[in-house]
Amino acid sequence: MKRSLGAKTIIYPTPVLVVGTYDKNDKANAMTVAWGGICSSRPPCVAISIRKAAYSYGNIVERKAFTINIPSETHVKEADYFGIVSGRKKDKFLMAGLTPVRSKFVDAPYIKEFPFILECILIQTVEIGRHIQFIGEIVDLKANESVLDENGNLDIERVKPILFAPVSRTYYGLGRYLGKAFSVGKEI
Amino acid sequence: MKRSLGAKTIIYPTPVLVVGTYDKNDKANAMTVAWGGICSSRPPCVAISIRKAAYSYGNIVERKAFTINIPSETHVKEADYFGIVSGRKKDKFLMAGLTPVRSKFVDAPYIKEFPFILECILIQTVEIGRHIQFIGEIVDLKANESVLDENGNLDIERVKPILFAPVSRTYYGLGRYLGKAFSVGKEI
């Protein structure tokens, strides 16, 4: 028998996505969002939900582009900071001591120090309620050499991503390897 | 200098969401999806992306409801199985040895053995490409007593959720506690 807890917005794991944008003065901004994820394979797309009040909201509407920057464990403070403070008041990159780099393919900055990033072009905007969902087509993934394996593929154990737990509002690291997908289930 | 890997659909962490639906004969089905996440706080909503070819696609269109079932580490085989096999051919609950329970608020079954589940009513359908995104309003979260803390709140360390790594197609567990959100960033 399960206990009812009401209409809570909890799934585990929830990602820690740092969204990179430019404002109208070309100032780079970064904002952390937890509501998002990959939403399509073809075209390759990622969805992020942002409140209209957020500074990044206007930046994305204006520039029609954003980056998704995935932090490592070592960036937990910076990632959290980007979710606390508004870019309207602060130069968040400067405060956090991180470096914005102009993307090659889209009109948005990415974070040099984060292990990998997605360059995205806005292709759809979905009104849900207090949050607006932006769907961005992923045009490139860029990664630091240090998080690639010997075959040049992204290695999650080198990335050491951060996981967010909603409601309890806590961060966790990557745990132990559990098995190969599309494989362990064949034993059933 | 980051290396370009092309338009890859990778974010870390990606969730393992098992979607519960009924087909037109009231047979319970479960399908694992990795493309999804919370997409709105008010109304509380979750988004999942499913290809039109999937058996669950028709079920959701027909019933306008689904559940999201979060597996524990111990269910990694069952969760993977639900992503490999089609409900068109098999009674997946029977094969996996899991129990479908009729939801209280929505026209969809949830998985008794999984630690917590969301009951969702379809409120929006977004065409993206090969994937269709279903946005469901969360009307209730139900959890096993065993994953609640002494205050009756969901405890991620008791849930022990599974994390999926796209492209490498691997599963991982929950790692170590890294800090409190909306707090550790204040040190900057």
PDB file of C-alpha atoms in Angstrom, chain A residues 5-173:
ATOM      1  CA  LEU A   5       1.911  12.635  -0.819  1.00  0.00           C
ATOM      2  CA  GLY A   6      -0.074  14.944  -3.119  1.00  0.00           C
ATOM      3  CA  ALA A   7       0.889  16.549  -6.427  1.00  0.00           C
ATOM      4  CA  LYS A   8       4.652  16.830  -5.939  1.00  0.00           C
ATOM      5  CA  THR A   9       7.154  17.580  -8.712  1.00  0.00           C
ATOM      6  CA  ILE A  10       9.683  14.873  -7.933  1.00  0.00           C
ATOM      7  CA  ILE A  11      11.506  12.517 -10.210  1.00  0.00           C
ATOM      8  CA  TYR A  12      14.889  10.972  -9.421  1.00  0.00           C
ATOM      9  CA  PRO A  13      17.319  11.725 -10.929  1.00  0.00           C
ATOM     10  CA  THR A  14      16.702  15.352 -11.889  1.00  0.00           C
ATOM     11  CA  PRO A  15      19.534  17.030 -13.806  1.00  0.00           C
ATOM     12  CA  VAL A  16      21.491  20.191 -13.044  1.00  0.00           C
ATOM     13  CA  LEU A  17      21.481  22.111 -16.327  1.00  0.00           C
ATOM     14  CA  VAL A  18      23.287  25.421 -16.556  1.00  0.00           C
ATOM     15  CA  VAL A  19      21.784  27.481 -19.389  1.00  0.00           C
ATOM     16  CA  GLY A  20      24.082  29.933 -21.165  1.00  0.00           C
ATOM     17  CA  THR A  21      22.649  33.017 -22.931  1.00  0.00           C
ATOM     18  CA  TYR A  22      23.580  36.526 -24.066  1.00  0.00           C
ATOM     19  CA  ASP A  23      21.542  39.550 -23.037  1.00  0.00           C
ATOM     20  CA  LYS A  24      20.855  42.538 -25.297  1.00  0.00           C
ATOM     21  CA  ASN A  25      24.188  44.094 -24.316  1.00  0.00           C
ATOM     22  CA  ASP A  26      26.049  40.876 -25.187  1.00  0.00           C
ATOM     23  CA  LYS A  27      26.694  40.146 -21.540  1.00  0.00           C
ATOM     24  CA  ALA A  28      26.985  36.392 -20.982  1.00  0.00           C
ATOM     25  CA  ASN A  29      24.590  34.942 -18.428  1.00  0.00           C
ATOM     26  CA  ALA A  30      24.264  31.506 -16.857  1.00  0.00           C
ATOM     27  CA  MET A  31      21.190  30.146 -15.074  1.00  0.00           C
ATOM     28  CA  THR A  32      20.722  26.760 -13.479  1.00  0.00           C
ATOM     29  CA  VAL A  33      17.532  24.851 -14.207  1.00  0.00           C
ATOM     30  CA  ALA A  34      16.368  21.468 -12.980  1.00  0.00           C
ATOM     31  CA  TRP A  35      13.242  21.174 -15.117  1.00  0.00           C
ATOM     32  CA  GLY A  36      14.528  19.774 -18.402  1.00  0.00           C
ATOM     33  CA  GLY A  37      15.997  16.900 -20.342  1.00  0.00           C
ATOM     34  CA  ILE A  38      16.470  15.397 -23.776  1.00  0.00           C
ATOM     35  CA  CYS A  39      13.078  15.389 -25.549  1.00  0.00           C
ATOM     36  CA  SER A  40      13.780  14.092 -29.067  1.00  0.00           C
ATOM     37  CA  SER A  41      16.309  11.973 -30.964  1.00  0.00           C
ATOM     38  CA  ARG A  42      15.525  13.225 -34.486  1.00  0.00           C
ATOM     39  CA  PRO A  43      15.901  16.139 -34.570  1.00  0.00           C
ATOM     40  CA  PRO A  44      18.198  15.920 -31.525  1.00  0.00           C
ATOM     41  CA  CYS A  45      16.517  18.205 -28.989  1.00  0.00           C
ATOM     42  CA  VAL A  46      16.645  19.247 -25.379  1.00  0.00           C
ATOM     43  CA  ALA A  47      13.826  20.895 -23.420  1.00  0.00           C
ATOM     44  CA  ILE A  48      14.231  23.362 -20.551  1.00  0.00           C
ATOM     45  CA  SER A  49      11.513  25.098 -18.555  1.00  0.00           C
ATOM     46  CA  ILE A  50      12.032  28.651 -17.333  1.00  0.00           C
ATOM     47  CA  ARG A  51       9.741  31.164 -15.635  1.00  0.00           C
ATOM     48  CA  LYS A  52       8.979  34.335 -17.598  1.00  0.00           C
ATOM     49  CA  ALA A  53      10.376  36.406 -14.716  1.00  0.00           C
ATOM     50  CA  ALA A  54      13.871  34.941 -15.195  1.00  0.00           C
ATOM     51  CA  TYR A  55      16.465  37.104 -16.927  1.00  0.00           C
ATOM     52  CA  SER A  56      17.394  34.203 -19.196  1.00  0.00           C
ATOM     53  CA  TYR A  57      13.808  33.995 -20.467  1.00  0.00           C
ATOM     54  CA  GLY A  58      14.084  37.261 -22.389  1.00  0.00           C
ATOM     55  CA  ASN A  59      17.565  36.386 -23.599  1.00  0.00           C
ATOM     56  CA  ILE A  60      16.356  33.146 -25.198  1.00  0.00           C
ATOM     57  CA  VAL A  61      13.295  34.792 -26.761  1.00  0.00           C
ATOM     58  CA  GLU A  62      15.554  37.506 -28.202  1.00  0.00           C
ATOM     59  CA  ARG A  63      18.530  35.430 -29.383  1.00  0.00           C
ATOM     60  CA  LYS A  64      16.675  32.198 -30.170  1.00  0.00           C
ATOM     61  CA  ALA A  65      19.635  30.233 -28.861  1.00  0.00           C
ATOM     62  CA  PHE A  66      21.106  28.854 -25.657  1.00  0.00           C
ATOM     63  CA  THR A  67      23.705  26.406 -24.436  1.00  0.00           C
ATOM     64  CA  ILE A  68      23.315  23.635 -21.877  1.00  0.00           C
ATOM     65  CA  ASN A  69      26.400  23.278 -19.688  1.00  0.00           C
ATOM     66  CA  ILE A  70      26.821  20.148 -17.584  1.00  0.00           C
ATOM     67  CA  PRO A  71      28.746  20.707 -14.343  1.00  0.00           C
ATOM     68  CA  SER A  72      31.099  18.250 -12.656  1.00  0.00           C
ATOM     69  CA  GLU A  73      30.960  17.566  -8.911  1.00  0.00           C
ATOM     70  CA  THR A  74      33.759  20.084  -8.476  1.00  0.00           C
ATOM     71  CA  HIS A  75      31.435  22.834  -9.790  1.00  0.00           C
ATOM     72  CA  VAL A  76      28.600  22.256  -7.342  1.00  0.00           C
ATOM     73  CA  LYS A  77      28.987  25.687  -5.733  1.00  0.00           C
ATOM     74  CA  GLU A  78      29.092  27.521  -9.065  1.00  0.00           C
ATOM     75  CA  ALA A  79      26.107  25.563 -10.419  1.00  0.00           C
ATOM     76  CA  ASP A  80      24.118  26.346  -7.290  1.00  0.00           C
ATOM     77  CA  TYR A  81      25.127  30.014  -7.401  1.00  0.00           C
ATOM     78  CA  PHE A  82      23.814  30.272 -10.984  1.00  0.00           C
ATOM     79  CA  GLY A  83      20.423  29.135  -9.679  1.00  0.00           C
ATOM     80  CA  ILE A  84      20.275  31.573  -6.781  1.00  0.00           C
ATOM     81  CA  VAL A  85      21.285  34.941  -8.259  1.00  0.00           C
ATOM     82  CA  SER A  86      19.716  36.861 -11.169  1.00  0.00           C
ATOM     83  CA  GLY A  87      21.840  38.015 -14.111  1.00  0.00           C
ATOM     84  CA  ARG A  88      19.804  41.216 -14.050  1.00  0.00           C
ATOM     85  CA  LYS A  89      21.816  42.356 -11.062  1.00  0.00           C
ATOM     86  CA  LYS A  90      25.142  40.591 -11.356  1.00  0.00           C
ATOM     87  CA  ASP A  91      27.782  39.485 -13.830  1.00  0.00           C
ATOM     88  CA  LYS A  92      27.447  35.885 -12.714  1.00  0.00           C
ATOM     89  CA  PHE A  93      30.401  34.588 -14.753  1.00  0.00           C
ATOM     90  CA  LEU A  94      32.664  37.197 -13.160  1.00  0.00           C
ATOM     91  CA  MET A  95      31.373  36.440  -9.670  1.00  0.00           C
ATOM     92  CA  ALA A  96      31.776  32.682 -10.132  1.00  0.00           C
ATOM     93  CA  GLY A  97      35.217  33.006 -11.707  1.00  0.00           C
ATOM     94  CA  LEU A  98      34.175  31.087 -14.821  1.00  0.00           C
ATOM     95  CA  THR A  99      34.850  31.895 -18.458  1.00  0.00           C
ATOM     96  CA  PRO A 100      32.163  32.453 -21.108  1.00  0.00           C
ATOM     97  CA  VAL A 101      33.199  31.309 -24.606  1.00  0.00           C
ATOM     98  CA  ARG A 102      31.270  32.353 -27.731  1.00  0.00           C
ATOM     99  CA  SER A 103      29.693  29.247 -29.299  1.00  0.00           C
ATOM    100  CA  LYS A 104      30.690  28.284 -32.799  1.00  0.00           C
ATOM    101  CA  PHE A 105      27.218  27.496 -34.134  1.00  0.00           C
ATOM    102  CA  VAL A 106      24.716  29.401 -31.987  1.00  0.00           C
ATOM    103  CA  ASP A 107      24.303  32.900 -30.557  1.00  0.00           C
ATOM    104  CA  ALA A 108      25.015  31.952 -26.936  1.00  0.00           C
ATOM    105  CA  PRO A 109      28.039  31.516 -24.659  1.00  0.00           C
ATOM    106  CA  TYR A 110      29.194  28.264 -23.096  1.00  0.00           C
ATOM    107  CA  ILE A 111      31.204  27.677 -19.929  1.00  0.00           C
ATOM    108  CA  LYS A 112      34.835  26.896 -20.639  1.00  0.00           C
ATOM    109  CA  GLU A 113      35.479  25.119 -17.344  1.00  0.00           C
ATOM    110  CA  PHE A 114      32.493  22.730 -17.461  1.00  0.00           C
ATOM    111  CA  PRO A 115      33.254  19.263 -18.909  1.00  0.00           C
ATOM    112  CA  PHE A 116      30.758  19.290 -21.760  1.00  0.00           C
ATOM    113  CA  ILE A 117      28.170  21.557 -23.323  1.00  0.00           C
ATOM    114  CA  LEU A 118      25.381  21.487 -25.909  1.00  0.00           C
ATOM    115  CA  GLU A 119      24.896  24.293 -28.419  1.00  0.00           C
ATOM    116  CA  CYS A 120      21.153  24.705 -29.066  1.00  0.00           C
ATOM    117  CA  ILE A 121      18.925  26.668 -31.435  1.00  0.00           C
ATOM    118  CA  LEU A 122      15.415  27.461 -30.202  1.00  0.00           C
ATOM    119  CA  ILE A 123      12.878  25.643 -32.391  1.00  0.00           C
ATOM    120  CA  GLN A 124       9.716  25.584 -30.265  1.00  0.00           C
ATOM    121  CA  THR A 125       8.207  27.373 -27.280  1.00  0.00           C
ATOM    122  CA  VAL A 126       5.536  25.621 -25.229  1.00  0.00           C
ATOM    123  CA  GLU A 127       3.342  27.517 -22.751  1.00  0.00           C
ATOM    124  CA  ILE A 128       2.590  25.262 -19.799  1.00  0.00           C
ATOM    125  CA  GLY A 129       1.752  27.513 -16.860  1.00  0.00           C
ATOM    126  CA  ARG A 130       4.132  29.542 -14.768  1.00  0.00           C
ATOM    127  CA  HIS A 131       6.956  27.847 -16.681  1.00  0.00           C
ATOM    128  CA  ILE A 132       7.596  28.219 -20.390  1.00  0.00           C
ATOM    129  CA  GLN A 133       9.277  25.267 -22.051  1.00  0.00           C
ATOM    130  CA  PHE A 134      11.943  26.017 -24.640  1.00  0.00           C
ATOM    131  CA  ILE A 135      12.794  23.209 -27.040  1.00  0.00           C
ATOM    132  CA  GLY A 136      16.239  23.613 -28.533  1.00  0.00           C
ATOM    133  CA  GLU A 137      17.733  21.632 -31.367  1.00  0.00           C
ATOM    134  CA  ILE A 138      21.173  20.380 -30.361  1.00  0.00           C
ATOM    135  CA  VAL A 139      23.550  21.359 -33.139  1.00  0.00           C
ATOM    136  CA  ASP A 140      26.775  20.347 -31.399  1.00  0.00           C
ATOM    137  CA  LEU A 141      28.140  18.749 -28.259  1.00  0.00           C
ATOM    138  CA  LYS A 142      31.571  19.976 -27.192  1.00  0.00           C
ATOM    139  CA  ALA A 143      33.636  18.257 -24.521  1.00  0.00           C
ATOM    140  CA  ASN A 144      36.923  18.702 -22.726  1.00  0.00           C
ATOM    141  CA  GLU A 145      39.522  16.123 -23.755  1.00  0.00           C
ATOM    142  CA  SER A 146      39.841  15.134 -20.102  1.00  0.00           C
ATOM    143  CA  VAL A 147      36.334  13.593 -20.035  1.00  0.00           C
ATOM    144  CA  LEU A 148      36.697  11.558 -23.250  1.00  0.00           C
ATOM    145  CA  ASP A 149      37.665   7.883 -23.230  1.00  0.00           C
ATOM    146  CA  GLU A 150      40.311   6.320 -25.472  1.00  0.00           C
ATOM    147  CA  ASN A 151      37.763   6.129 -28.337  1.00  0.00           C
ATOM    148  CA  GLY A 152      36.887   9.801 -28.098  1.00  0.00           C
ATOM    149  CA  ASN A 153      33.489   9.181 -26.484  1.00  0.00           C
ATOM    150  CA  LEU A 154      32.103  11.003 -23.491  1.00  0.00           C
ATOM    151  CA  ASP A 155      32.766   9.045 -20.291  1.00  0.00           C
ATOM    152  CA  ILE A 156      30.260   9.690 -17.502  1.00  0.00           C
ATOM    153  CA  GLU A 157      32.724   8.432 -14.886  1.00  0.00           C
ATOM    154  CA  ARG A 158      35.159  11.158 -15.922  1.00  0.00           C
ATOM    155  CA  VAL A 159      32.420  13.824 -16.155  1.00  0.00           C
ATOM    156  CA  LYS A 160      31.196  13.082 -12.595  1.00  0.00           C
ATOM    157  CA  PRO A 161      27.836  14.876 -13.083  1.00  0.00           C
ATOM    158  CA  ILE A 162      25.650  16.320 -10.338  1.00  0.00           C
ATOM    159  CA  LEU A 163      22.168  15.014  -9.625  1.00  0.00           C
ATOM    160  CA  PHE A 164      19.474  17.177  -8.009  1.00  0.00           C
ATOM    161  CA  ALA A 165      16.766  15.918  -5.673  1.00  0.00           C
ATOM    162  CA  PRO A 166      13.705  18.221  -5.792  1.00  0.00           C
ATOM    163  CA  VAL A 167      11.757  19.158  -2.630  1.00  0.00           C
ATOM    164  CA  SER A 168      14.581  17.997  -0.317  1.00  0.00           C
ATOM    165  CA  ARG A 169      16.758  20.297  -2.467  1.00  0.00           C
ATOM    166  CA  THR A 170      19.955  18.296  -2.237  1.00  0.00           C
ATOM    167  CA  TYR A 171      22.787  17.458  -4.616  1.00  0.00           C
ATOM    168  CA  TYR A 172      24.363  14.049  -5.140  1.00  0.00           C
ATOM    169  CA  GLY A 173      27.177  12.588  -7.207  1.00  0.00           C
TER     170      GLY A 173
END
